XYZ file of C-alpha atoms in Angstrom:
259
model
C 75.919 106.381 124.424
C 79.648 105.803 123.974
C 81.522 107.488 121.139
C 82.205 104.175 119.372
C 78.500 103.335 119.453
C 77.609 106.746 117.998
C 80.160 106.251 115.236
C 78.644 102.898 114.311
C 75.136 104.399 114.317
C 76.334 107.195 112.040
C 77.896 104.644 109.680
C 74.680 102.632 109.607
C 72.658 105.768 108.822
C 75.052 106.679 106.015
C 74.748 103.224 104.476
C 70.960 103.556 104.579
C 70.603 107.188 103.477
C 74.043 108.091 101.990
C 73.895 111.491 103.738
C 73.326 112.633 107.332
C 72.338 116.024 108.721
C 74.293 117.560 111.592
C 71.192 118.939 113.352
C 69.411 115.599 113.053
C 72.375 113.751 114.573
C 72.568 116.189 117.496
C 68.876 115.609 118.193
C 69.068 111.844 117.706
C 71.956 111.399 120.137
C 70.968 114.263 122.471
C 74.445 115.783 122.181
C 75.824 119.191 121.189
C 76.528 120.118 117.565
C 80.177 120.528 118.544
C 80.287 116.892 119.645
C 78.693 115.845 116.350
C 81.339 117.872 114.506
C 84.061 116.008 116.402
C 82.460 112.659 115.592
C 82.256 113.535 111.898
C 85.828 114.862 111.915
C 87.096 111.581 113.354
C 85.136 109.514 110.845
C 86.374 111.715 108.006
C 89.977 111.278 109.130
C 89.368 107.522 109.133
C 88.219 107.770 105.507
C 84.654 106.687 106.255
C 82.848 109.838 105.094
C 83.364 113.345 103.812
C 81.913 116.354 105.560
C 79.686 118.682 103.588
C 77.835 121.822 104.599
C 75.436 120.908 107.384
C 76.359 117.231 107.602
C 78.248 114.420 105.880
C 77.993 111.997 102.961
C 79.506 108.770 101.657
C 78.904 109.708 98.016
C 82.176 109.712 96.107
C 83.789 113.033 95.269
C 86.731 113.961 93.056
C 89.138 113.244 95.935
C 87.035 110.967 98.132
C 86.006 107.319 98.119
C 84.327 105.884 101.188
C 85.921 103.160 103.291
C 85.774 99.561 102.001
C 83.646 98.637 105.048
C 80.992 101.052 103.802
C 81.175 100.119 100.144
C 80.946 96.369 100.715
C 77.479 96.913 102.246
C 76.139 98.948 99.307
C 74.718 98.305 95.835
C 74.552 94.512 96.097
C 72.323 94.062 93.032
C 74.626 96.120 90.802
C 77.748 94.328 92.015
C 76.275 90.875 91.454
C 74.936 91.750 87.978
C 78.246 93.231 86.828
C 80.237 90.400 88.385
C 78.099 87.780 86.640
C 78.702 89.444 83.264
C 82.423 89.588 84.004
C 82.664 85.937 85.051
C 80.970 84.941 81.795
C 84.132 86.201 80.042
C 86.350 83.772 81.972
C 87.189 80.248 80.791
C 88.636 77.461 82.955
C 92.413 77.389 82.793
C 92.821 81.148 82.469
C 94.989 83.427 84.567
C 92.851 86.285 85.876
C 93.824 89.510 87.627
C 91.347 91.105 90.048
C 91.974 94.554 91.497
C 90.914 96.182 94.763
C 87.347 97.238 95.544
C 84.088 95.909 96.893
C 82.716 95.089 93.430
C 85.878 93.157 92.630
C 85.462 91.281 95.920
C 82.074 89.991 94.720
C 83.639 89.052 91.376
C 86.478 87.224 93.119
C 84.019 85.058 94.999
C 82.179 84.176 91.781
C 85.392 83.090 90.047
C 85.358 79.846 92.010
C 82.672 78.644 89.587
C 85.210 78.754 86.725
C 87.933 76.610 88.272
C 90.598 75.599 87.500
C 91.954 79.149 87.465
C 94.987 81.116 88.481
C 93.881 84.290 90.251
C 96.273 87.186 90.852
C 94.998 89.864 93.213
C 95.899 92.625 95.664
C 92.370 92.511 97.103
C 92.389 91.140 100.666
C 88.701 90.171 100.480
C 89.372 88.056 97.373
C 92.400 86.465 99.047
C 90.307 85.534 102.077
C 87.526 84.071 99.937
C 89.704 82.011 97.589
C 92.574 80.909 99.818
C 90.954 77.575 100.711
C 89.340 76.830 97.340
C 90.599 73.753 95.523
C 91.219 74.289 91.843
C 92.230 77.922 92.395
C 95.913 78.789 92.218
C 95.976 82.024 94.205
C 98.797 84.532 93.756
C 98.422 87.149 96.490
C 100.199 90.414 95.760
C 101.985 91.906 98.726
C 102.801 95.527 99.394
C 101.616 98.212 101.783
C 98.222 97.308 103.231
C 95.494 99.965 103.023
C 92.612 99.475 105.490
C 90.573 102.044 103.536
C 90.711 99.928 100.371
C 91.302 96.543 102.062
C 94.065 95.876 99.558
C 97.820 96.090 98.995
C 99.596 98.838 97.036
C 102.996 100.380 96.414
C 106.331 99.544 94.821
C 106.290 95.904 95.975
C 102.873 95.340 94.375
C 103.813 97.062 91.138
C 107.140 95.210 90.871
C 105.415 91.845 91.327
C 102.872 92.707 88.620
C 105.641 93.634 86.172
C 106.874 90.026 86.386
C 103.496 88.366 85.854
C 101.227 87.891 82.858
C 97.478 87.248 82.813
C 94.877 86.494 80.181
C 92.348 88.927 81.647
C 92.325 91.793 84.150
C 89.155 93.091 85.759
C 89.553 96.745 86.698
C 86.878 98.554 88.694
C 86.489 102.320 88.795
C 84.358 104.817 90.745
C 84.146 107.371 87.916
C 83.786 107.460 84.122
C 83.344 110.596 82.025
C 84.336 112.050 78.652
C 85.800 108.783 77.426
C 88.051 108.233 80.433
C 88.077 106.272 83.693
C 89.137 108.029 86.887
C 90.155 107.305 90.473
C 90.788 109.438 93.566
C 93.969 107.756 94.802
C 97.295 107.779 92.970
C 98.607 104.548 94.545
C 95.439 102.733 93.474
C 95.765 104.131 89.955
C 99.349 102.865 89.633
C 98.422 99.297 90.579
C 95.390 99.261 88.286
C 97.579 100.461 85.412
C 100.184 97.805 86.225
C 97.486 95.121 86.039
C 96.327 96.443 82.682
C 99.896 96.415 81.355
C 100.404 92.817 82.517
C 97.234 91.410 80.932
C 96.305 90.458 77.397
C 92.876 92.086 77.864
C 91.402 94.383 80.488
C 87.730 94.932 81.258
C 86.401 97.977 83.103
C 83.694 97.483 85.724
C 81.610 100.520 86.732
C 78.270 101.065 88.450
C 76.040 103.048 86.068
C 75.504 105.668 88.789
C 79.201 106.602 88.524
C 79.109 107.243 84.761
C 79.245 110.978 84.161
C 81.453 111.614 87.207
C 85.156 112.414 87.427
C 87.834 111.983 90.088
C 91.247 113.503 90.726
C 93.364 111.143 88.596
C 92.802 109.850 85.065
C 93.206 106.080 85.189
C 92.997 105.348 81.457
C 91.071 106.069 78.295
C 88.126 103.762 77.722
C 89.696 102.697 74.417
C 92.342 100.838 76.446
C 89.726 98.315 77.594
C 88.232 95.407 75.687
C 84.830 96.382 77.105
C 83.115 98.493 79.731
C 80.685 96.500 81.875
C 77.921 98.333 83.738
C 74.510 97.459 85.121
C 72.191 99.851 83.220
C 72.419 101.746 79.978
C 73.639 105.309 80.598
C 71.672 108.401 79.581
C 71.871 109.371 75.901
C 74.746 111.875 76.041
C 76.814 109.710 78.390
C 76.172 106.727 76.129
C 77.395 108.704 73.096
C 80.556 109.686 74.964
C 81.314 106.013 75.562
C 80.406 104.914 72.036
C 82.650 107.620 70.549
C 85.689 105.867 72.085
C 84.921 102.697 70.111
C 84.885 100.526 73.226
C 82.284 97.775 73.599
C 79.644 98.576 76.231
C 78.159 95.550 77.997
C 74.935 96.048 79.949
C 74.771 93.492 82.740
C 71.129 93.933 83.738
C 68.259 92.294 81.895
C 66.414 95.603 81.750
C 69.086 97.355 79.733
C 68.038 100.891 80.787
C 67.526 102.628 84.071
C 64.105 101.816 85.505
């Protein structure tokens, strides 16, 4: 089996199981553990996974977020539930900012149902989806392209945002804890903050599984958002931490608590 084929198999296994074991991979591919190490090193350098003792994972860490190509194939039900709740906050005629991320990409696609709209985004997946839609005035933010996040960042992006104004910004995050939202990447944080500063209201989108986790950089306090939208009610202590900030918590699933 060629190296590229092994890499794709490893990615597929990670999407299915979230973690892989080094010994299991060596047996599966009939290769040495050293070769598996090299494969995992290359995939880690590409931002696809992070190595852990005895294997690798795509679960987010304080300094790690998996590649967009991985994340867009995960958690479909959560993304669609949260996106639906977010779109319900949008009225035709609004100007809406949508940030990077696979959840935001699902939201961007759903925005077509609320046309006419002006959509401002640095998310390449949203640009691709909306660029041919009638009734959508698309403002694509340039900058330095990041394959890992499938979006544009940097001084050019931030400068453009400083000269724009939106009714609503939808900001996604991979970590919420102790009344704050976090992210692993400083360039991503700067653009998210610029979107918040250029919008009348900002809403935070977070998968309930990421509540109670932190990352390297503080993005913002939850009290800077009009609401936090998630897909299940957090556990009691985590719920109290959010309620103590005074922010509105919107539960996007019909169940309302984790099954």
